[in-house]
Each structure stands twice: as C-alpha cells, then as structure tokens.
mmCIF file of C-alpha atoms in Angstrom:
data_model
loop_
_atom_site.group_PDB
_atom_site.id
_atom_site.type_symbol
_atom_site.label_atom_id
_atom_site.label_comp_id
_atom_site.label_asym_id
_atom_site.label_seq_id
_atom_site.Cartn_x
_atom_site.Cartn_y
_atom_site.Cartn_z
ATOM 1 C CA MET S 1013 -17.875 -12.275 2.332
ATOM 2 C CA ASN S 1014 -19.598 -11.958 -1.022
ATOM 3 C CA ILE S 1015 -17.795 -13.311 -4.081
ATOM 4 C CA LEU S 1016 -17.834 -10.700 -6.827
ATOM 5 C CA SER S 1017 -15.597 -12.613 -9.231
ATOM 6 C CA GLU S 1018 -13.449 -15.736 -9.231
ATOM 7 C CA ASN S 1019 -11.033 -16.810 -11.960
ATOM 8 C CA THR S 1020 -8.329 -19.435 -12.328
ATOM 9 C CA ALA S 1021 -4.895 -18.039 -13.206
ATOM 10 C CA PHE S 1022 -1.520 -19.829 -13.283
ATOM 11 C CA GLY S 1023 -3.027 -22.706 -11.315
ATOM 12 C CA GLY S 1024 -4.221 -20.413 -8.544
ATOM 13 C CA MET S 1025 -7.322 -18.332 -7.890
ATOM 14 C CA GLN S 1026 -7.797 -14.615 -8.553
ATOM 15 C CA ALA S 1027 -10.906 -13.420 -6.773
ATOM 16 C CA VAL S 1028 -12.648 -10.222 -5.700
ATOM 17 C CA PHE S 1029 -14.737 -10.065 -2.535
ATOM 18 C CA SER S 1030 -16.908 -7.534 -0.768
ATOM 19 C CA HIS S 1031 -17.801 -7.452 2.905
ATOM 20 C CA ASP S 1032 -19.361 -5.194 5.523
ATOM 21 C CA SER S 1033 -16.584 -3.279 7.255
ATOM 22 C CA THR S 1034 -16.883 -2.271 10.887
ATOM 23 C CA ALA S 1035 -13.788 -0.066 10.639
ATOM 24 C CA CYS S 1036 -15.038 1.917 7.647
ATOM 25 C CA GLY S 1037 -18.761 1.699 8.308
ATOM 26 C CA CYS S 1038 -19.597 0.605 4.774
ATOM 27 C CA GLU S 1039 -19.131 -2.202 2.275
ATOM 28 C CA MET S 1040 -15.495 -2.650 1.294
ATOM 29 C CA THR S 1041 -14.002 -4.544 -1.649
ATOM 30 C CA PHE S 1042 -10.655 -6.288 -1.990
ATOM 31 C CA ALA S 1043 -8.907 -8.627 -4.407
ATOM 32 C CA VAL S 1044 -6.851 -11.675 -3.473
ATOM 33 C CA PHE S 1045 -4.699 -14.068 -5.473
ATOM 34 C CA VAL S 1046 -4.259 -17.473 -3.859
ATOM 35 C CA PRO S 1047 -1.429 -19.554 -5.380
ATOM 36 C CA PRO S 1048 -1.767 -23.274 -6.134
ATOM 37 C CA GLN S 1049 0.487 -24.159 -3.189
ATOM 38 C CA ALA S 1050 -2.278 -23.087 -0.812
ATOM 39 C CA THR S 1051 -4.188 -26.285 -1.587
ATOM 40 C CA LYS S 1052 -1.477 -28.150 0.353
ATOM 41 C CA GLU S 1053 -0.051 -25.742 2.931
ATOM 42 C CA PRO S 1054 -0.401 -22.226 4.351
ATOM 43 C CA CYS S 1055 1.287 -19.566 2.233
ATOM 44 C CA PRO S 1056 2.837 -16.211 3.173
ATOM 45 C CA VAL S 1057 0.832 -13.033 2.573
ATOM 46 C CA VAL S 1058 1.978 -10.004 0.593
ATOM 47 C CA TRP S 1059 -0.131 -6.840 0.875
ATOM 48 C CA TYR S 1060 -0.243 -4.430 -2.055
ATOM 49 C CA LEU S 1061 -1.583 -0.911 -1.396
ATOM 50 C CA SER S 1062 -2.649 1.154 -4.407
ATOM 51 C CA GLY S 1063 -2.310 4.857 -5.096
ATOM 52 C CA LEU S 1064 -4.578 7.880 -5.427
ATOM 53 C CA THR S 1065 -7.720 7.406 -7.567
ATOM 54 C CA CYS S 1066 -7.128 3.631 -7.748
ATOM 55 C CA THR S 1067 -9.185 0.677 -6.565
ATOM 56 C CA HIS S 1068 -8.182 -2.955 -6.065
ATOM 57 C CA ALA S 1069 -8.651 -3.405 -9.822
ATOM 58 C CA ASN S 1070 -5.705 -1.329 -11.055
ATOM 59 C CA VAL S 1071 -2.951 -3.650 -9.889
ATOM 60 C CA MET S 1072 -5.112 -6.733 -10.429
ATOM 61 C CA GLU S 1073 -5.516 -5.862 -14.116
ATOM 62 C CA LYS S 1074 -2.194 -4.129 -14.851
ATOM 63 C CA GLY S 1075 0.320 -5.235 -12.209
ATOM 64 C CA GLU S 1076 1.288 -8.579 -13.784
ATOM 65 C CA TYR S 1077 1.993 -10.304 -10.473
ATOM 66 C CA ARG S 1078 0.152 -13.620 -10.799
ATOM 67 C CA ARG S 1079 2.668 -15.680 -12.773
ATOM 68 C CA LEU S 1080 5.498 -15.159 -10.314
ATOM 69 C CA ALA S 1081 3.247 -15.172 -7.229
ATOM 70 C CA ALA S 1082 2.066 -18.619 -8.323
ATOM 71 C CA GLU S 1083 5.640 -19.767 -8.800
ATOM 72 C CA LEU S 1084 6.786 -18.409 -5.432
ATOM 73 C CA GLY S 1085 3.681 -19.473 -3.502
ATOM 74 C CA LEU S 1086 2.591 -15.993 -2.382
ATOM 75 C CA ILE S 1087 -0.912 -14.872 -1.448
ATOM 76 C CA ILE S 1088 -1.358 -11.325 -2.805
ATOM 77 C CA VAL S 1089 -3.996 -9.158 -1.099
ATOM 78 C CA CYS S 1090 -5.037 -5.910 -2.817
ATOM 79 C CA PRO S 1091 -7.413 -3.720 -0.764
ATOM 80 C CA ASP S 1092 -9.341 -0.739 -2.055
ATOM 81 C CA THR S 1093 -7.883 2.692 -1.328
ATOM 82 C CA SER S 1094 -10.811 4.134 0.641
ATOM 83 C CA PRO S 1095 -14.396 3.635 1.750
ATOM 84 C CA ARG S 1096 -16.935 4.243 -1.018
ATOM 85 C CA GLY S 1097 -20.661 4.775 -1.496
ATOM 86 C CA LYS S 1098 -23.306 7.443 -1.863
ATOM 87 C CA ASP S 1099 -23.392 8.114 1.882
ATOM 88 C CA ILE S 1100 -19.593 8.347 2.223
ATOM 89 C CA PRO S 1101 -18.048 11.859 2.347
ATOM 90 C CA ASP S 1102 -16.300 12.890 -0.854
ATOM 91 C CA GLU S 1103 -14.828 15.833 -2.765
ATOM 92 C CA LEU S 1104 -15.966 15.407 -6.345
ATOM 93 C CA THR S 1105 -13.711 18.157 -7.703
ATOM 94 C CA ASN S 1106 -10.586 17.116 -5.771
ATOM 95 C CA TRP S 1107 -8.990 13.755 -6.619
ATOM 96 C CA GLN S 1108 -6.571 14.159 -3.708
ATOM 97 C CA LEU S 1109 -9.292 13.949 -1.049
ATOM 98 C CA GLY S 1110 -12.223 11.690 -0.266
ATOM 99 C CA GLN S 1111 -13.143 8.518 -2.097
ATOM 100 C CA GLY S 1112 -10.070 7.022 -3.761
ATOM 101 C CA ALA S 1113 -7.805 9.040 -1.456
ATOM 102 C CA GLY S 1114 -7.870 7.332 1.931
ATOM 103 C CA PHE S 1115 -4.102 7.770 2.537
ATOM 104 C CA TYR S 1116 -4.158 4.693 4.826
ATOM 105 C CA ILE S 1117 -4.785 6.790 7.940
ATOM 106 C CA ASP S 1118 -7.474 6.931 10.622
ATOM 107 C CA ALA S 1119 -9.172 10.309 10.191
ATOM 108 C CA THR S 1120 -10.033 12.233 13.341
ATOM 109 C CA GLU S 1121 -11.920 15.189 11.829
ATOM 110 C CA ALA S 1122 -15.549 15.384 10.723
ATOM 111 C CA PRO S 1123 -17.003 14.390 8.345
ATOM 112 C CA TRP S 1124 -14.203 11.956 7.520
ATOM 113 C CA SER S 1125 -13.711 10.296 10.913
ATOM 114 C CA ALA S 1126 -16.826 8.129 10.692
ATOM 115 C CA ASN S 1127 -15.610 6.180 7.641
ATOM 116 C CA PHE S 1128 -12.028 7.019 6.718
ATOM 117 C CA ARG S 1129 -10.303 4.578 9.054
ATOM 118 C CA MET S 1130 -8.107 2.851 6.523
ATOM 119 C CA TYR S 1131 -5.197 2.293 8.912
ATOM 120 C CA THR S 1132 -7.388 0.207 11.227
ATOM 121 C CA TYR S 1133 -8.957 -1.526 8.249
ATOM 122 C CA ILE S 1134 -5.605 -2.533 6.743
ATOM 123 C CA THR S 1135 -3.847 -3.452 9.986
ATOM 124 C CA GLU S 1136 -6.676 -5.096 11.943
ATOM 125 C CA GLU S 1137 -9.955 -5.861 10.193
ATOM 126 C CA LEU S 1138 -8.805 -7.123 6.789
ATOM 127 C CA PRO S 1139 -5.949 -9.287 8.169
ATOM 128 C CA ALA S 1140 -8.440 -11.025 10.449
ATOM 129 C CA LEU S 1141 -10.680 -11.691 7.462
ATOM 130 C CA VAL S 1142 -7.771 -13.044 5.401
ATOM 131 C CA ALA S 1143 -6.613 -15.291 8.249
ATOM 132 C CA GLU S 1144 -10.116 -16.691 8.683
ATOM 133 C CA ASN S 1145 -10.949 -17.346 5.047
ATOM 134 C CA PHE S 1146 -7.718 -18.280 3.258
ATOM 135 C CA ARG S 1147 -4.897 -20.704 3.932
ATOM 136 C CA ALA S 1148 -2.584 -17.876 4.971
ATOM 137 C CA ASP S 1149 0.535 -18.069 7.084
ATOM 138 C CA MET S 1150 0.070 -14.826 9.019
ATOM 139 C CA SER S 1151 3.458 -15.262 10.696
ATOM 140 C CA ARG S 1152 4.992 -14.423 7.290
ATOM 141 C CA GLN S 1153 3.679 -11.129 5.951
ATOM 142 C CA ALA S 1154 5.169 -8.506 3.650
ATOM 143 C CA ILE S 1155 3.822 -5.182 2.401
ATOM 144 C CA PHE S 1156 4.403 -2.949 -0.613
ATOM 145 C CA GLY S 1157 2.568 -0.348 -2.649
ATOM 146 C CA HIS S 1158 2.594 2.459 -5.185
ATOM 147 C CA SER S 1159 2.587 6.229 -4.629
ATOM 148 C CA MET S 1160 -0.002 6.866 -1.887
ATOM 149 C CA GLY S 1161 0.102 3.103 -1.349
ATOM 150 C CA GLY S 1162 3.886 3.214 -1.052
ATOM 151 C CA HIS S 1163 3.414 5.828 1.669
ATOM 152 C CA GLY S 1164 0.906 3.501 3.331
ATOM 153 C CA ALA S 1165 3.159 0.462 3.098
ATOM 154 C CA MET S 1166 6.193 2.261 4.517
ATOM 155 C CA THR S 1167 4.361 3.908 7.417
ATOM 156 C CA ILE S 1168 2.500 0.716 8.318
ATOM 157 C CA ALA S 1169 5.766 -1.266 8.285
ATOM 158 C CA LEU S 1170 7.524 1.339 10.423
ATOM 159 C CA LYS S 1171 4.693 1.231 12.951
ATOM 160 C CA ASN S 1172 4.397 -2.580 12.915
ATOM 161 C CA PRO S 1173 7.949 -3.935 12.483
ATOM 162 C CA GLU S 1174 7.134 -7.114 14.386
ATOM 163 C CA ARG S 1175 4.421 -8.061 11.893
ATOM 164 C CA PHE S 1176 6.117 -7.607 8.527
ATOM 165 C CA LYS S 1177 9.206 -9.394 7.263
ATOM 166 C CA SER S 1178 9.779 -6.935 4.400
ATOM 167 C CA CYS S 1179 8.590 -3.698 2.819
ATOM 168 C CA SER S 1180 9.063 -2.112 -0.596
ATOM 169 C CA ALA S 1181 7.514 0.657 -2.655
ATOM 170 C CA PHE S 1182 7.089 2.000 -6.163
ATOM 171 C CA ALA S 1183 7.385 5.809 -6.284
ATOM 172 C CA PRO S 1184 6.162 6.341 -2.695
ATOM 173 C CA ILE S 1185 5.104 9.632 -1.115
ATOM 174 C CA VAL S 1186 7.805 9.502 1.550
ATOM 175 C CA SER S 1187 6.918 12.818 3.194
ATOM 176 C CA PRO S 1188 3.196 13.582 2.860
ATOM 177 C CA MET S 1189 3.631 16.412 5.373
ATOM 178 C CA THR S 1190 5.628 18.344 2.751
ATOM 179 C CA SER S 1191 4.175 17.046 -0.523
ATOM 180 C CA ASP S 1192 1.820 19.121 -2.640
ATOM 181 C CA TRP S 1193 -0.760 16.409 -3.185
ATOM 182 C CA SER S 1194 -1.100 15.266 0.438
ATOM 183 C CA ILE S 1195 -0.904 18.337 2.693
ATOM 184 C CA GLY S 1196 -4.524 19.256 2.030
ATOM 185 C CA ALA S 1197 -5.766 15.749 2.748
ATOM 186 C CA LEU S 1198 -3.828 15.474 6.016
ATOM 187 C CA GLU S 1199 -5.259 18.778 7.217
ATOM 188 C CA GLN S 1200 -8.799 17.723 6.331
ATOM 189 C CA TYR S 1201 -8.470 14.259 7.853
ATOM 190 C CA LEU S 1202 -6.330 15.025 10.921
ATOM 191 C CA GLY S 1203 -6.761 18.725 11.657
ATOM 192 C CA LYS S 1204 -4.338 21.635 11.604
ATOM 193 C CA ASP S 1205 -2.034 20.321 14.356
ATOM 194 C CA GLN S 1206 0.845 18.954 12.288
ATOM 195 C CA SER S 1207 2.225 16.986 15.214
ATOM 196 C CA GLN S 1208 -0.678 14.597 14.564
ATOM 197 C CA TRP S 1209 0.454 14.148 10.994
ATOM 198 C CA ARG S 1210 3.854 12.729 11.931
ATOM 199 C CA GLN S 1211 2.498 9.248 12.671
ATOM 200 C CA TYR S 1212 1.604 8.934 8.976
ATOM 201 C CA ASP S 1213 4.818 10.326 7.465
ATOM 202 C CA ALA S 1214 7.683 7.883 6.804
ATOM 203 C CA CYS S 1215 10.408 10.507 7.181
ATOM 204 C CA ALA S 1216 8.912 11.881 10.391
ATOM 205 C CA LEU S 1217 8.446 8.386 11.824
ATOM 206 C CA VAL S 1218 12.136 7.625 11.306
ATOM 207 C CA GLU S 1219 13.088 10.978 12.837
ATOM 208 C CA ASP S 1220 10.892 10.107 15.821
ATOM 209 C CA GLY S 1221 12.599 6.747 16.337
ATOM 210 C CA ALA S 1222 10.560 4.226 14.340
ATOM 211 C CA ARG S 1223 12.648 1.485 12.767
ATOM 212 C CA PHE S 1224 12.321 -1.216 10.114
ATOM 213 C CA PRO S 1225 15.252 -3.343 8.916
ATOM 214 C CA GLU S 1226 15.303 -2.414 5.215
ATOM 215 C CA PHE S 1227 13.371 -0.907 2.341
ATOM 216 C CA LEU S 1228 13.456 -1.291 -1.432
ATOM 217 C CA ILE S 1229 12.261 1.756 -3.396
ATOM 218 C CA ASP S 1230 12.021 1.976 -7.184
ATOM 219 C CA GLN S 1231 11.472 5.410 -8.686
ATOM 220 C CA GLY S 1232 11.219 6.592 -12.280
ATOM 221 C CA LYS S 1233 13.231 9.673 -13.182
ATOM 222 C CA ALA S 1234 10.595 10.718 -15.740
ATOM 223 C CA ASP S 1235 7.865 10.692 -13.087
ATOM 224 C CA GLY S 1236 5.983 13.990 -13.287
ATOM 225 C CA PHE S 1237 5.293 13.890 -9.538
ATOM 226 C CA LEU S 1238 8.916 13.320 -8.525
ATOM 227 C CA GLU S 1239 9.956 16.842 -7.506
ATOM 228 C CA ASN S 1240 6.868 18.094 -5.671
ATOM 229 C CA GLY S 1241 5.103 14.948 -4.544
ATOM 230 C CA LEU S 1242 7.438 12.002 -4.059
ATOM 231 C CA LYS S 1243 10.921 13.275 -3.126
ATOM 232 C CA PRO S 1244 12.620 9.936 -2.279
ATOM 233 C CA TRP S 1245 15.843 11.748 -1.402
ATOM 234 C CA MET S 1246 14.104 12.953 1.764
ATOM 235 C CA PHE S 1247 13.776 9.382 2.994
ATOM 236 C CA GLU S 1248 17.360 8.704 1.962
ATOM 237 C CA ASP S 1249 18.406 11.598 4.195
ATOM 238 C CA ALA S 1250 16.116 10.463 7.022
ATOM 239 C CA VAL S 1251 17.684 6.987 7.302
ATOM 240 C CA LYS S 1252 21.283 8.219 7.275
ATOM 241 C CA GLY S 1253 22.912 7.423 10.593
ATOM 242 C CA THR S 1254 20.280 4.802 11.448
ATOM 243 C CA ASP S 1255 20.392 1.022 11.151
ATOM 244 C CA ILE S 1256 17.744 1.114 8.400
ATOM 245 C CA ALA S 1257 19.064 -0.231 5.098
ATOM 246 C CA LEU S 1258 17.701 1.443 1.974
ATOM 247 C CA THR S 1259 17.978 0.285 -1.627
ATOM 248 C CA LEU S 1260 16.859 3.252 -3.739
ATOM 249 C CA ARG S 1261 16.894 2.633 -7.477
ATOM 250 C CA MET S 1262 16.327 5.567 -9.834
ATOM 251 C CA HIS S 1263 15.338 4.557 -13.362
ATOM 252 C CA GLU S 1264 15.830 6.633 -16.498
ATOM 253 C CA ARG S 1265 12.747 7.236 -18.715
ATOM 254 C CA TYR S 1266 10.230 5.522 -16.403
ATOM 255 C CA ASP S 1267 7.149 7.453 -15.277
ATOM 256 C CA HIS S 1268 4.448 6.978 -12.612
ATOM 257 C CA SER S 1269 2.299 4.498 -14.519
ATOM 258 C CA TYR S 1270 1.636 0.779 -14.294
ATOM 259 C CA TYR S 1271 4.021 0.296 -17.212
ATOM 260 C CA PHE S 1272 6.693 1.222 -14.666
ATOM 261 C CA ILE S 1273 5.200 -0.886 -11.877
ATOM 262 C CA SER S 1274 4.772 -4.003 -14.014
ATOM 263 C CA THR S 1275 8.370 -3.715 -15.230
ATOM 264 C CA PHE S 1276 9.757 -4.091 -11.715
ATOM 265 C CA MET S 1277 6.989 -6.170 -10.136
ATOM 266 C CA ASP S 1278 9.016 -9.390 -10.356
ATOM 267 C CA ASP S 1279 11.952 -7.744 -8.558
ATOM 268 C CA HIS S 1280 9.704 -6.768 -5.674
ATOM 269 C CA LEU S 1281 8.020 -10.147 -5.384
ATOM 270 C CA ARG S 1282 11.386 -11.899 -5.321
ATOM 271 C CA TRP S 1283 12.617 -9.368 -2.722
ATOM 272 C CA HIS S 1284 9.689 -10.276 -0.479
ATOM 273 C CA ALA S 1285 9.840 -13.997 -1.133
ATOM 274 C CA THR S 1286 13.499 -14.128 -0.081
ATOM 275 C CA ARG S 1287 12.748 -12.376 3.186
ATOM 276 C CA LEU S 1288 9.583 -14.389 3.838
ATOM 277 C CA GLY S 1289 11.549 -17.606 3.582
#
C-alpha cells in the first residue's frame, strides 16, 4: 500500500492509502481510522460505504466519526465508491453511472465488467488488505453507509449475515430496481434481465429469503430524493412477517446531506459498538 496521508486524531490515526486492485483492475484508494486501543489489542472493524458522486473523502472530512470511534475503539474503513482513472469507463454527463457510481455490484456487461467489481472488492479484496495491515479483529465486523452506500451496506449484510454483527444506513436506496436514479445503472451494469438485479436489491433479497437480524435506518423527511429514489417504506413492507427487526426513524427537516449524517453518526457508531461487543 502507498500512504497518501497520515494524521493523528483523538489519539488514533486517520490515514488514506492507495493500492493496486486485482478486483477492479486499477489503483484504488481508501481511508481508515485506527483508534488508540489498536496499539494494545485488535479492534473491531466498521465499514462505511459512501453514496453517489462521493469518494472516501466525503465522510472522512464531514462525517465527524473520529471522536467517538476513538472512545469506543472502532476501526473505521471508508472505501471509494468506484474504480477511477483515465482508462476506466465513465459517463461524463451522467452522475448516476460510471466513476463515482459503482453501486457496490459486480458488473457483468461490457465495458463495465472489466473494472466495476465493487462487490468483490468490498467483500473480499479490501478485507484481506485490512486484516493484513491493521490490528483488526475480523471476527467482529459491522457495516453501514449513506444513500447508494446504504444500499450497498444492506445488500452486503443480507448476503453475508455470518460476517457482520450489525448493519445500519442513512437514507439508503432500499429498492434500486424501482428507484429513478439506479434503474439505468443496473441495466448498464447487469443487462436487461431484471432477475439478475435482485441480488443487489435489499427488498428483493428479503423477498427471496435473505435474512439479517436487524437494521437501523435514519431518514430525513426533507430529503429531496425520498419519494422517487429512497422509499424506505418499501423495506418496511418487505420485512413484515419475517424475523428481521427494523428500526426506521424519520426525522423532520433533515435532508440528504452530511449535516444530516453527522447529526446521527454517534447513534450509529454506538449501535454498532453495542452489537460488536
């Protein structure tokens, strides 16, 4: 790994690294906060997945997670949202597709399939790198995210319930198969056969039998994407009659921004810390 930056914060280390990715076929960047407790013992890992147009830097600079992560002894890993570079496919006029819009899936359609393998990157390659290079207790992992990253966190947890102790989301896209800002990307990445899309849709996964013990979702009522893009009530309907517990909190006046995320970041970190033991 190449160290791009390294700073002390709240007694721990906030760093940014780059590395050559086999999964994505390019150089990938991620941020990690290592709490002071890691100098003495392995610490649990919490994955944060960012939303459309974001990089690792958005939550690192605006998420306000370090103070409490240091107190609770949590390693926070913040990957980028897609492969990037001049040779990586992109749609310059469409922010919902291409670089910055990986949707945490493994694309099967050209030209995306060669690089857009974010599901494999997040679930296999990057965890191996974290386990090798940081004092991480990989038996205690949690995952959360925002918007597209909330979609990623929820689908990854549903598909890997044995790996993660907890999952939460800020304003997640719970049904990308029916949401305005994701249908086009799924068709480009996965083809026109919508049965292939179901493996990356939280509502469809639950309908198809996937299970995870419980979810925490925070959603702002003033979010401009609520009605056509996010639709948390669809996931609420999907888990009815299952053994999946859902805490869905709807907040007056809050929008889709990091002002919203930073307001409830402590709640989510404490939620994960309790379940990580």
